[in-house]
Amino acid sequence: MPHTQRQQVGSRGQCSSRLLILLLLSLAAQLSHAAIHIPSNFKMPPMITTQPGSVIVFSVEDLGMNCEASGNPAPVFHWTKDGKAFDPGSDPELKVSKDSGSFVFYTRSNTMDNLRQYQGKYVCYASNVLGTAVSNEARFTMDEPPTQQKEEKIKVNSEEGSSIVLKCNPPQSSLEPIIHWMDWRLHHIKLSERVVVGKDGNLYFAHLTTEDSRDDYICNVQYLLTRTILAKEPTILTVNPSNSLRNRRPLMMRPAGIHSSYVALRGQTLELECIVQGLPTPKVLWLRKDGELPESRATKDMFDRRLRLSNISESDGGEYQCIAENSQGKTTHTYTVTVEAAPYWTKEPFSQLYAPGEDVRLDCQADGIPTPTISWTINGMSLSETDEDPRRTVTSIGSLILNDVNFEDTAIYQCHASNKHGTILTNTNVYVIELPPQILTEDELTYKFTEGQKALLECESFGSPKPKVTWESESTIEILADPRVNLLTNGGLEIANVTYSDQDTYTCSVQHTNLSISAILEVINRTVILSPPQALKVQTGNRANFTCLARVDPSLGLPLLQWRKNGQKLFESHSDEKYTFEGPALIIANVETEDQGIYTCQVITNLDMAEASGTLTLIDRPDPPTLLQITEPKHRAVTLSWSPGDEHNSPVLEYVIEFEDQGSKERGLEELMKVPGDKERVILPLQPYMSYRFWVIAINAVGKSDPSKPSEIYNTKAEAPDNNPEDVRSESTDPDNLLITWKEMDKREFNGPDFKYRVLWRRVLGHGPSWHTHYTTAPPFIVSGIGNFSAFEIKVQAVNEEGDGPEPDPTIGYSGEDVPLEAPIGVGVAILNSTAIRVTWAAIERETVRGNLLGYKIHLTRTSSRGHHRGRRAREPEPSVVVETGANEERKVIGDLRPFSHYDLAVRVFNSKGEGPLSEALSFKTDEGVPGPPSSLTLDSPSETEMTLHWTPPSQPNGILKGYLLQYQQVVESDDSPMQVETIEDSTVTHHTLRNLDRHSHYRFYLRGRTGAGDGEPIVREGATTLDGVPPVNISLSVGETSVNLSWVAKKRHRNVRFQIHSINKNGSKSKKTEMVNSSQSFYQLQGLTPGSQYHLLFTYNNTDFWDNVIKTEGTGVTEVQPSFATQGWFIGVVSAIVLLLLILLILCFIKRSKGGKYSVKDKEEGPMDSEARPMKDETFGEYRSLESDLEVKLSESQASLGEESKLCSKDNLDFNSSSARTNDPNMYASLVSQFSQPSEDPETLQTLPDNSLLNSTTISPTTNGLPNAVTILD
């Protein structure tokens, strides 16, 4: 039932604690926190709160009987023993302790003999003025504690392989012993499938091994209640080795025989035992003959030798079987289980308040096996001991009816249910009283339920007689007309399968009074699991993932997601990470056998809960089948049966039967056949004269099992061959020989010993003489001296020691062939067109072929072209083309010839041995044809409306080229633009210009060659004219400290344009411009900028600005240098004069050396080479360098020259520009003077100088404010 939200809204009076106790006694009225009016002298019937318990006494201190009860007035206690009154207080041997609501008595006896008189059945009675309550029956019994008995050591001798039982014989006692077999070091004897402990405490050996010999098999008997452990005397076991161990089929040791019966009580635990002997150790399988074992309550123990059924119910009755099996056979024991039950309640009467004149019905029903008997007592007295009352009757089903009750009927009524397994009783209070009606449930409570739940609106009333209540709602008056609505006996209103339409305010009223309360019902969305956990099948060691997604009403808040395994709560693992909760998922790591089960996800809110379950099953490859047996031998067949292995929760899909031929073990295991997974036997087809050994492999969804253990060897008898060899044929290659061969038969088709092939042959003509015969063990077989290409009937038959194979059918074979002797005659050629001819010839005489005529071969050779196209020389003859025909053909049409060509033709015969001689060569020529396509076609656009086509003539003119046909059209989507045609009559022309084309369109051009035969195939090209170039737009820039990167997108089809970039430093420096930049570059880096400075960038094309921008370089700006005397005009003039004087001195030095200097002949010969003869460096020839790169090179050279000691007029210092070449050209001096005398510092002037200008070595850097930072001194 969902939780109900309540709020106290008021008080109806003082709450009586005595009434609360009464409400605990009364099942008609539940405990309530609301206050009610109750008389101050209200009495309560007695109720036993502590039942006396049964006692087994082992010592004088153990006896004690306790009985506790509540009631007002306080109850009085008395006892019965074995049905007779018993007063513990009057017995001097007993000590009595009486408190309010309890009665306890103890023994004072000092000996066990004195206690024996108190053995019996005790019942406690608690009474006051309202009746007597009766307790359950308690038994007091005595038992001697288990004691050690005198024993002697037992010596047991047995033989290896036999079975044996070592007895324990625990002392007789009412207590259940726990048996431990240990050695003298208190180490447990190792148990296994071979060695187990029975429920009787004995140690059972399925078969003995020599390792079982020892002298300290000690049985230890433990009693938990008395806290004692008794050690038996050691048993000495000697196992004698055996030289002839023999396997034995399983045999039952405990229980003996083939059948046993058991009676179990409902609710108890039943253990069935199956201990077997045998060699090898048998495997044990448990099953239920008439159904499945209950998975949740059936467990196996002691190595599957015990089957434990817990919480037995009537449905567990039936027959169970234990099947024990080993390689020698199996045995079965059947257990018949009968389930009986002590009495248990199916319906108990309710304690209730009644008003005078009411009718009372106390329903009391119980079940059990055998069916229990129902009886009634009043205040502990049977009905027969009380006065007869016609108002009191007992029905046939055990109900007690009291009609028209009055105050004297107030009592405690006991219902007893008894069968041979025991008695149960229940006390029921009938309290006849008059009290005014009251409503105990609070007013205006709000009840929340989810859709589909059973809603319960409470209206708990109190009074005697019991008040009658009615319900109505604001929207519906007759709410009980709805079949979903039910008025409960306690006054509550129950609405089944509640819906949103049931939301309303309901009113509960007590009839014939003005008492009423309101209840508000709210209905919200129920919790639904949208994605429940699935049934998972996982292999050992893998991970399992369960997912649980639910929809929850937002008003309920976040739900609790609880996972359970087999009903038990799961908690996240932190140590071994076995269980991990990730949102709605449960992850189980490293799945093992114990992880199998039912996993349930519960989505719990404060109103409802939704749950869904999925199973986790551990699957694996099946175990191999066992117990292979060969039975029912027949002709070429045998029956193979087996026992399936464990399927590991994945059913076997099929079995694969494999075999090994013991005579051909090198082949290994081979598949014989497959069998469906529900079969356990199959008839196997076998071949004669083979030695078989079989294996069986089981296959399930996970994979294949290991092969089973092999079967015993099975040999089949020899028989005559079933078949003859296949593909009998002749493969004669040498003339005069007949080679007979065939496909060798598999060894398994020999069917017997002494296998051979019988080869038979004879001539075909007139079927010749009788068959010639020869025996051999392998192909081929050669017959010599029989002439070339003669026909024979041949056949090969399989034979062995048992007889011959079936009669074979003959086939035709031929002796060896020889090459043909003659060439075909009557060869002729008919010209069909420029590329096809028809060749004819006369059939060859078959005798001259000397073999099987395969056909004719026509040899075609193109010797030359019929004309020399544009002065080309005739080519060498091309390789011959060979065309084959069939043996019966006498004509052949040959195509794909080259037009306008000379050909030679010859024909020859061929057979499988080779080719005959060629016929006499026949010459012919082909007619002129249309040319092939031109070899190439390129497009060039000199302007926006013109296109020039350049081509090369066809490589295959196929005649005399007379000109060209040019077709072109605009390329449009509909492909239906008109075709323009121009004819070019001159065959020597290789280019043509088209004008007045649309500058916005693309064109498709078709160019064909022309001969006298017509127009040839075209060559096709597409293209468009090139548009006039325009400067780039959408220029992007990226600014650094000393440079700026400029990029743009070059337009397609546009000609390249050249433009310049001007950079103007806003700090006052003069502007600089770059060399010409090509628009196709798409990128340019402007260098040499000053960090932290602002520049105005201006792009110009044809002296027109087309883009500008203002940028600021990154970094810290350079502080402007204050004007100094170095920038004054007078200082510059002085420096210029000094430089001019130095230049004049240098010139005079050069003149002096060239006119007056003396030098040796050797110096003259080794002197400087003429500048025109001076070699150029390859890497500098024609090299284009930007102004920036030239400046960097020249500046570096100038700076290097200043670092050296200068000696004017020294012959060692006549290097020019740091070059090793010397000059004595007087024209250079005037050039130097003229260049250094120019005062202009305009960068444009500097950039217009050629790259090899001498002034490039002293170019003024724009970063030096107009002052040179290096000067080259020319000596």
PDB file of N, CA, C and O in Angstrom, residues 297-337:
ATOM      1  N   ARG A 297      15.333 -23.022  -4.458  1.00  0.00           N
ATOM      2  CA  ARG A 297      15.308 -23.746  -3.183  1.00  0.00           C
ATOM      3  C   ARG A 297      16.065 -25.053  -3.230  1.00  0.00           C
ATOM      4  O   ARG A 297      16.188 -25.726  -2.209  1.00  0.00           O
ATOM      5  N   ALA A 298      16.571 -25.453  -4.397  1.00  0.00           N
ATOM      6  CA  ALA A 298      17.298 -26.712  -4.521  1.00  0.00           C
ATOM      7  C   ALA A 298      18.789 -26.424  -4.621  1.00  0.00           C
ATOM      8  O   ALA A 298      19.234 -25.674  -5.492  1.00  0.00           O
ATOM      9  N   THR A 299      19.560 -26.970  -3.711  1.00  0.00           N
ATOM     10  CA  THR A 299      21.008 -26.816  -3.730  1.00  0.00           C
ATOM     11  C   THR A 299      21.663 -28.181  -3.608  1.00  0.00           C
ATOM     12  O   THR A 299      21.078 -29.126  -3.069  1.00  0.00           O
ATOM     13  N   LYS A 300      22.882 -28.262  -4.122  1.00  0.00           N
ATOM     14  CA  LYS A 300      23.637 -29.514  -4.077  1.00  0.00           C
ATOM     15  C   LYS A 300      24.848 -29.318  -3.192  1.00  0.00           C
ATOM     16  O   LYS A 300      25.462 -28.251  -3.184  1.00  0.00           O
ATOM     17  N   ASP A 301      25.178 -30.371  -2.483  1.00  0.00           N
ATOM     18  CA  ASP A 301      26.246 -30.280  -1.502  1.00  0.00           C
ATOM     19  C   ASP A 301      27.051 -31.576  -1.549  1.00  0.00           C
ATOM     20  O   ASP A 301      26.631 -32.567  -2.173  1.00  0.00           O
ATOM     21  N   MET A 302      28.185 -31.567  -0.837  1.00  0.00           N
ATOM     22  CA  MET A 302      29.042 -32.744  -0.729  1.00  0.00           C
ATOM     23  C   MET A 302      29.333 -33.319  -2.125  1.00  0.00           C
ATOM     24  O   MET A 302      29.101 -34.485  -2.405  1.00  0.00           O
ATOM     25  N   PHE A 303      29.848 -32.418  -3.011  1.00  0.00           N
ATOM     26  CA  PHE A 303      30.255 -32.833  -4.348  1.00  0.00           C
ATOM     27  C   PHE A 303      29.107 -33.501  -5.108  1.00  0.00           C
ATOM     28  O   PHE A 303      29.270 -34.555  -5.732  1.00  0.00           O
ATOM     29  N   ASP A 304      27.942 -32.867  -5.012  1.00  0.00           N
ATOM     30  CA  ASP A 304      26.715 -33.314  -5.691  1.00  0.00           C
ATOM     31  C   ASP A 304      26.183 -34.624  -5.141  1.00  0.00           C
ATOM     32  O   ASP A 304      25.267 -35.212  -5.734  1.00  0.00           O
ATOM     33  N   ARG A 305      26.705 -35.072  -3.997  1.00  0.00           N
ATOM     34  CA  ARG A 305      26.182 -36.331  -3.420  1.00  0.00           C
ATOM     35  C   ARG A 305      24.944 -36.077  -2.569  1.00  0.00           C
ATOM     36  O   ARG A 305      24.288 -37.028  -2.148  1.00  0.00           O
ATOM     37  N   ARG A 306      24.604 -34.815  -2.293  1.00  0.00           N
ATOM     38  CA  ARG A 306      23.405 -34.493  -1.518  1.00  0.00           C
ATOM     39  C   ARG A 306      22.589 -33.451  -2.275  1.00  0.00           C
ATOM     40  O   ARG A 306      23.146 -32.510  -2.850  1.00  0.00           O
ATOM     41  N   LEU A 307      21.276 -33.635  -2.258  1.00  0.00           N
ATOM     42  CA  LEU A 307      20.340 -32.667  -2.808  1.00  0.00           C
ATOM     43  C   LEU A 307      19.511 -32.118  -1.653  1.00  0.00           C
ATOM     44  O   LEU A 307      18.807 -32.868  -0.978  1.00  0.00           O
ATOM     45  N   ARG A 308      19.612 -30.789  -1.417  1.00  0.00           N
ATOM     46  CA  ARG A 308      18.924 -30.160  -0.293  1.00  0.00           C
ATOM     47  C   ARG A 308      17.765 -29.327  -0.833  1.00  0.00           C
ATOM     48  O   ARG A 308      17.964 -28.428  -1.651  1.00  0.00           O
ATOM     49  N   LEU A 309      16.560 -29.644  -0.381  1.00  0.00           N
ATOM     50  CA  LEU A 309      15.365 -28.898  -0.743  1.00  0.00           C
ATOM     51  C   LEU A 309      14.918 -28.108   0.482  1.00  0.00           C
ATOM     52  O   LEU A 309      14.507 -28.698   1.490  1.00  0.00           O
ATOM     53  N   SER A 310      15.008 -26.806   0.423  1.00  0.00           N
ATOM     54  CA  SER A 310      14.665 -25.969   1.574  1.00  0.00           C
ATOM     55  C   SER A 310      13.244 -25.461   1.434  1.00  0.00           C
ATOM     56  O   SER A 310      12.702 -25.362   0.334  1.00  0.00           O
ATOM     57  N   ASN A 311      12.645 -25.120   2.605  1.00  0.00           N
ATOM     58  CA  ASN A 311      11.284 -24.571   2.658  1.00  0.00           C
ATOM     59  C   ASN A 311      10.319 -25.411   1.826  1.00  0.00           C
ATOM     60  O   ASN A 311       9.668 -24.938   0.904  1.00  0.00           O
ATOM     61  N   ILE A 312      10.229 -26.669   2.185  1.00  0.00           N
ATOM     62  CA  ILE A 312       9.423 -27.637   1.434  1.00  0.00           C
ATOM     63  C   ILE A 312       7.962 -27.185   1.392  1.00  0.00           C
ATOM     64  O   ILE A 312       7.415 -26.705   2.384  1.00  0.00           O
ATOM     65  N   SER A 313       7.340 -27.338   0.208  1.00  0.00           N
ATOM     66  CA  SER A 313       5.908 -27.081   0.062  1.00  0.00           C
ATOM     67  C   SER A 313       5.244 -28.317  -0.538  1.00  0.00           C
ATOM     68  O   SER A 313       5.921 -29.266  -0.952  1.00  0.00           O
ATOM     69  N   GLU A 314       3.906 -28.292  -0.557  1.00  0.00           N
ATOM     70  CA  GLU A 314       3.175 -29.444  -1.064  1.00  0.00           C
ATOM     71  C   GLU A 314       3.544 -29.767  -2.506  1.00  0.00           C
ATOM     72  O   GLU A 314       3.512 -30.930  -2.923  1.00  0.00           O
ATOM     73  N   SER A 315       3.934 -28.742  -3.287  1.00  0.00           N
ATOM     74  CA  SER A 315       4.267 -28.986  -4.700  1.00  0.00           C
ATOM     75  C   SER A 315       5.565 -29.757  -4.868  1.00  0.00           C
ATOM     76  O   SER A 315       5.865 -30.235  -5.963  1.00  0.00           O
ATOM     77  N   ASP A 316       6.365 -29.893  -3.805  1.00  0.00           N
ATOM     78  CA  ASP A 316       7.634 -30.618  -3.904  1.00  0.00           C
ATOM     79  C   ASP A 316       7.453 -32.113  -3.790  1.00  0.00           C
ATOM     80  O   ASP A 316       8.431 -32.865  -3.928  1.00  0.00           O
ATOM     81  N   GLY A 317       6.258 -32.569  -3.499  1.00  0.00           N
ATOM     82  CA  GLY A 317       6.042 -34.001  -3.435  1.00  0.00           C
ATOM     83  C   GLY A 317       6.160 -34.627  -4.810  1.00  0.00           C
ATOM     84  O   GLY A 317       5.734 -34.053  -5.817  1.00  0.00           O
ATOM     85  N   GLY A 318       6.727 -35.835  -4.876  1.00  0.00           N
ATOM     86  CA  GLY A 318       6.895 -36.505  -6.157  1.00  0.00           C
ATOM     87  C   GLY A 318       8.110 -37.405  -6.142  1.00  0.00           C
ATOM     88  O   GLY A 318       8.624 -37.781  -5.078  1.00  0.00           O
ATOM     89  N   GLU A 319       8.589 -37.747  -7.345  1.00  0.00           N
ATOM     90  CA  GLU A 319       9.707 -38.664  -7.473  1.00  0.00           C
ATOM     91  C   GLU A 319      10.938 -37.916  -7.986  1.00  0.00           C
ATOM     92  O   GLU A 319      10.866 -37.141  -8.934  1.00  0.00           O
ATOM     93  N   TYR A 320      12.061 -38.193  -7.331  1.00  0.00           N
ATOM     94  CA  TYR A 320      13.350 -37.624  -7.699  1.00  0.00           C
ATOM     95  C   TYR A 320      14.280 -38.774  -8.054  1.00  0.00           C
ATOM     96  O   TYR A 320      14.120 -39.901  -7.570  1.00  0.00           O
ATOM     97  N   GLN A 321      15.274 -38.480  -8.879  1.00  0.00           N
ATOM     98  CA  GLN A 321      16.210 -39.524  -9.294  1.00  0.00           C
ATOM     99  C   GLN A 321      17.632 -39.034  -9.163  1.00  0.00           C
ATOM    100  O   GLN A 321      17.935 -37.866  -9.435  1.00  0.00           O
ATOM    101  N   CYS A 322      18.491 -39.951  -8.735  1.00  0.00           N
ATOM    102  CA  CYS A 322      19.937 -39.746  -8.751  1.00  0.00           C
ATOM    103  C   CYS A 322      20.504 -40.710  -9.791  1.00  0.00           C
ATOM    104  O   CYS A 322      20.280 -41.921  -9.706  1.00  0.00           O
ATOM    105  N   ILE A 323      21.207 -40.180 -10.792  1.00  0.00           N
ATOM    106  CA  ILE A 323      21.814 -41.000 -11.845  1.00  0.00           C
ATOM    107  C   ILE A 323      23.319 -40.884 -11.694  1.00  0.00           C
ATOM    108  O   ILE A 323      23.891 -39.795 -11.810  1.00  0.00           O
ATOM    109  N   ALA A 324      23.957 -42.015 -11.398  1.00  0.00           N
ATOM    110  CA  ALA A 324      25.411 -42.076 -11.261  1.00  0.00           C
ATOM    111  C   ALA A 324      25.972 -42.801 -12.478  1.00  0.00           C
ATOM    112  O   ALA A 324      25.492 -43.880 -12.846  1.00  0.00           O
ATOM    113  N   GLU A 325      27.030 -42.227 -13.091  1.00  0.00           N
ATOM    114  CA  GLU A 325      27.511 -42.757 -14.370  1.00  0.00           C
ATOM    115  C   GLU A 325      29.022 -42.634 -14.443  1.00  0.00           C
ATOM    116  O   GLU A 325      29.620 -41.645 -14.014  1.00  0.00           O
ATOM    117  N   ASN A 326      29.626 -43.676 -14.975  1.00  0.00           N
ATOM    118  CA  ASN A 326      31.035 -43.600 -15.356  1.00  0.00           C
ATOM    119  C   ASN A 326      31.213 -44.333 -16.686  1.00  0.00           C
ATOM    120  O   ASN A 326      30.220 -44.693 -17.333  1.00  0.00           O
ATOM    121  N   SER A 327      32.439 -44.538 -17.097  1.00  0.00           N
ATOM    122  CA  SER A 327      32.677 -45.134 -18.411  1.00  0.00           C
ATOM    123  C   SER A 327      32.200 -46.569 -18.506  1.00  0.00           C
ATOM    124  O   SER A 327      32.080 -47.113 -19.613  1.00  0.00           O
ATOM    125  N   GLN A 328      31.922 -47.199 -17.368  1.00  0.00           N
ATOM    126  CA  GLN A 328      31.506 -48.599 -17.379  1.00  0.00           C
ATOM    127  C   GLN A 328      29.989 -48.766 -17.361  1.00  0.00           C
ATOM    128  O   GLN A 328      29.497 -49.878 -17.550  1.00  0.00           O
ATOM    129  N   GLY A 329      29.274 -47.697 -17.127  1.00  0.00           N
ATOM    130  CA  GLY A 329      27.819 -47.808 -17.096  1.00  0.00           C
ATOM    131  C   GLY A 329      27.217 -46.794 -16.146  1.00  0.00           C
ATOM    132  O   GLY A 329      27.863 -45.820 -15.753  1.00  0.00           O
ATOM    133  N   LYS A 330      25.960 -47.049 -15.764  1.00  0.00           N
ATOM    134  CA  LYS A 330      25.310 -46.119 -14.856  1.00  0.00           C
ATOM    135  C   LYS A 330      24.308 -46.874 -13.985  1.00  0.00           C
ATOM    136  O   LYS A 330      23.883 -47.984 -14.298  1.00  0.00           O
ATOM    137  N   THR A 331      23.942 -46.227 -12.865  1.00  0.00           N
ATOM    138  CA  THR A 331      22.933 -46.768 -11.970  1.00  0.00           C
ATOM    139  C   THR A 331      22.013 -45.635 -11.554  1.00  0.00           C
ATOM    140  O   THR A 331      22.420 -44.462 -11.554  1.00  0.00           O
ATOM    141  N   THR A 332      20.778 -45.990 -11.213  1.00  0.00           N
ATOM    142  CA  THR A 332      19.762 -44.991 -10.886  1.00  0.00           C
ATOM    143  C   THR A 332      19.086 -45.373  -9.583  1.00  0.00           C
ATOM    144  O   THR A 332      18.775 -46.551  -9.354  1.00  0.00           O
ATOM    145  N   HIS A 333      18.856 -44.352  -8.731  1.00  0.00           N
ATOM    146  CA  HIS A 333      18.094 -44.547  -7.503  1.00  0.00           C
ATOM    147  C   HIS A 333      16.939 -43.549  -7.505  1.00  0.00           C
ATOM    148  O   HIS A 333      17.129 -42.359  -7.789  1.00  0.00           O
ATOM    149  N   THR A 334      15.744 -44.044  -7.185  1.00  0.00           N
ATOM    150  CA  THR A 334      14.540 -43.208  -7.191  1.00  0.00           C
ATOM    151  C   THR A 334      14.107 -42.935  -5.757  1.00  0.00           C
ATOM    152  O   THR A 334      14.065 -43.855  -4.917  1.00  0.00           O
ATOM    153  N   TYR A 335      13.774 -41.653  -5.489  1.00  0.00           N
ATOM    154  CA  TYR A 335      13.347 -41.213  -4.167  1.00  0.00           C
ATOM    155  C   TYR A 335      11.900 -40.750  -4.287  1.00  0.00           C
ATOM    156  O   TYR A 335      11.597 -39.853  -5.082  1.00  0.00           O
ATOM    157  N   THR A 336      11.020 -41.341  -3.506  1.00  0.00           N
ATOM    158  CA  THR A 336       9.633 -40.893  -3.453  1.00  0.00           C
ATOM    159  C   THR A 336       9.474 -39.987  -2.243  1.00  0.00           C
ATOM    160  O   THR A 336       9.689 -40.419  -1.095  1.00  0.00           O
ATOM    161  N   VAL A 337       9.106 -38.740  -2.482  1.00  0.00           N
ATOM    162  CA  VAL A 337       8.999 -37.732  -1.427  1.00  0.00           C
ATOM    163  C   VAL A 337       7.520 -37.435  -1.202  1.00  0.00           C
ATOM    164  O   VAL A 337       6.802 -37.061  -2.137  1.00  0.00           O
TER     165      VAL A 337
END
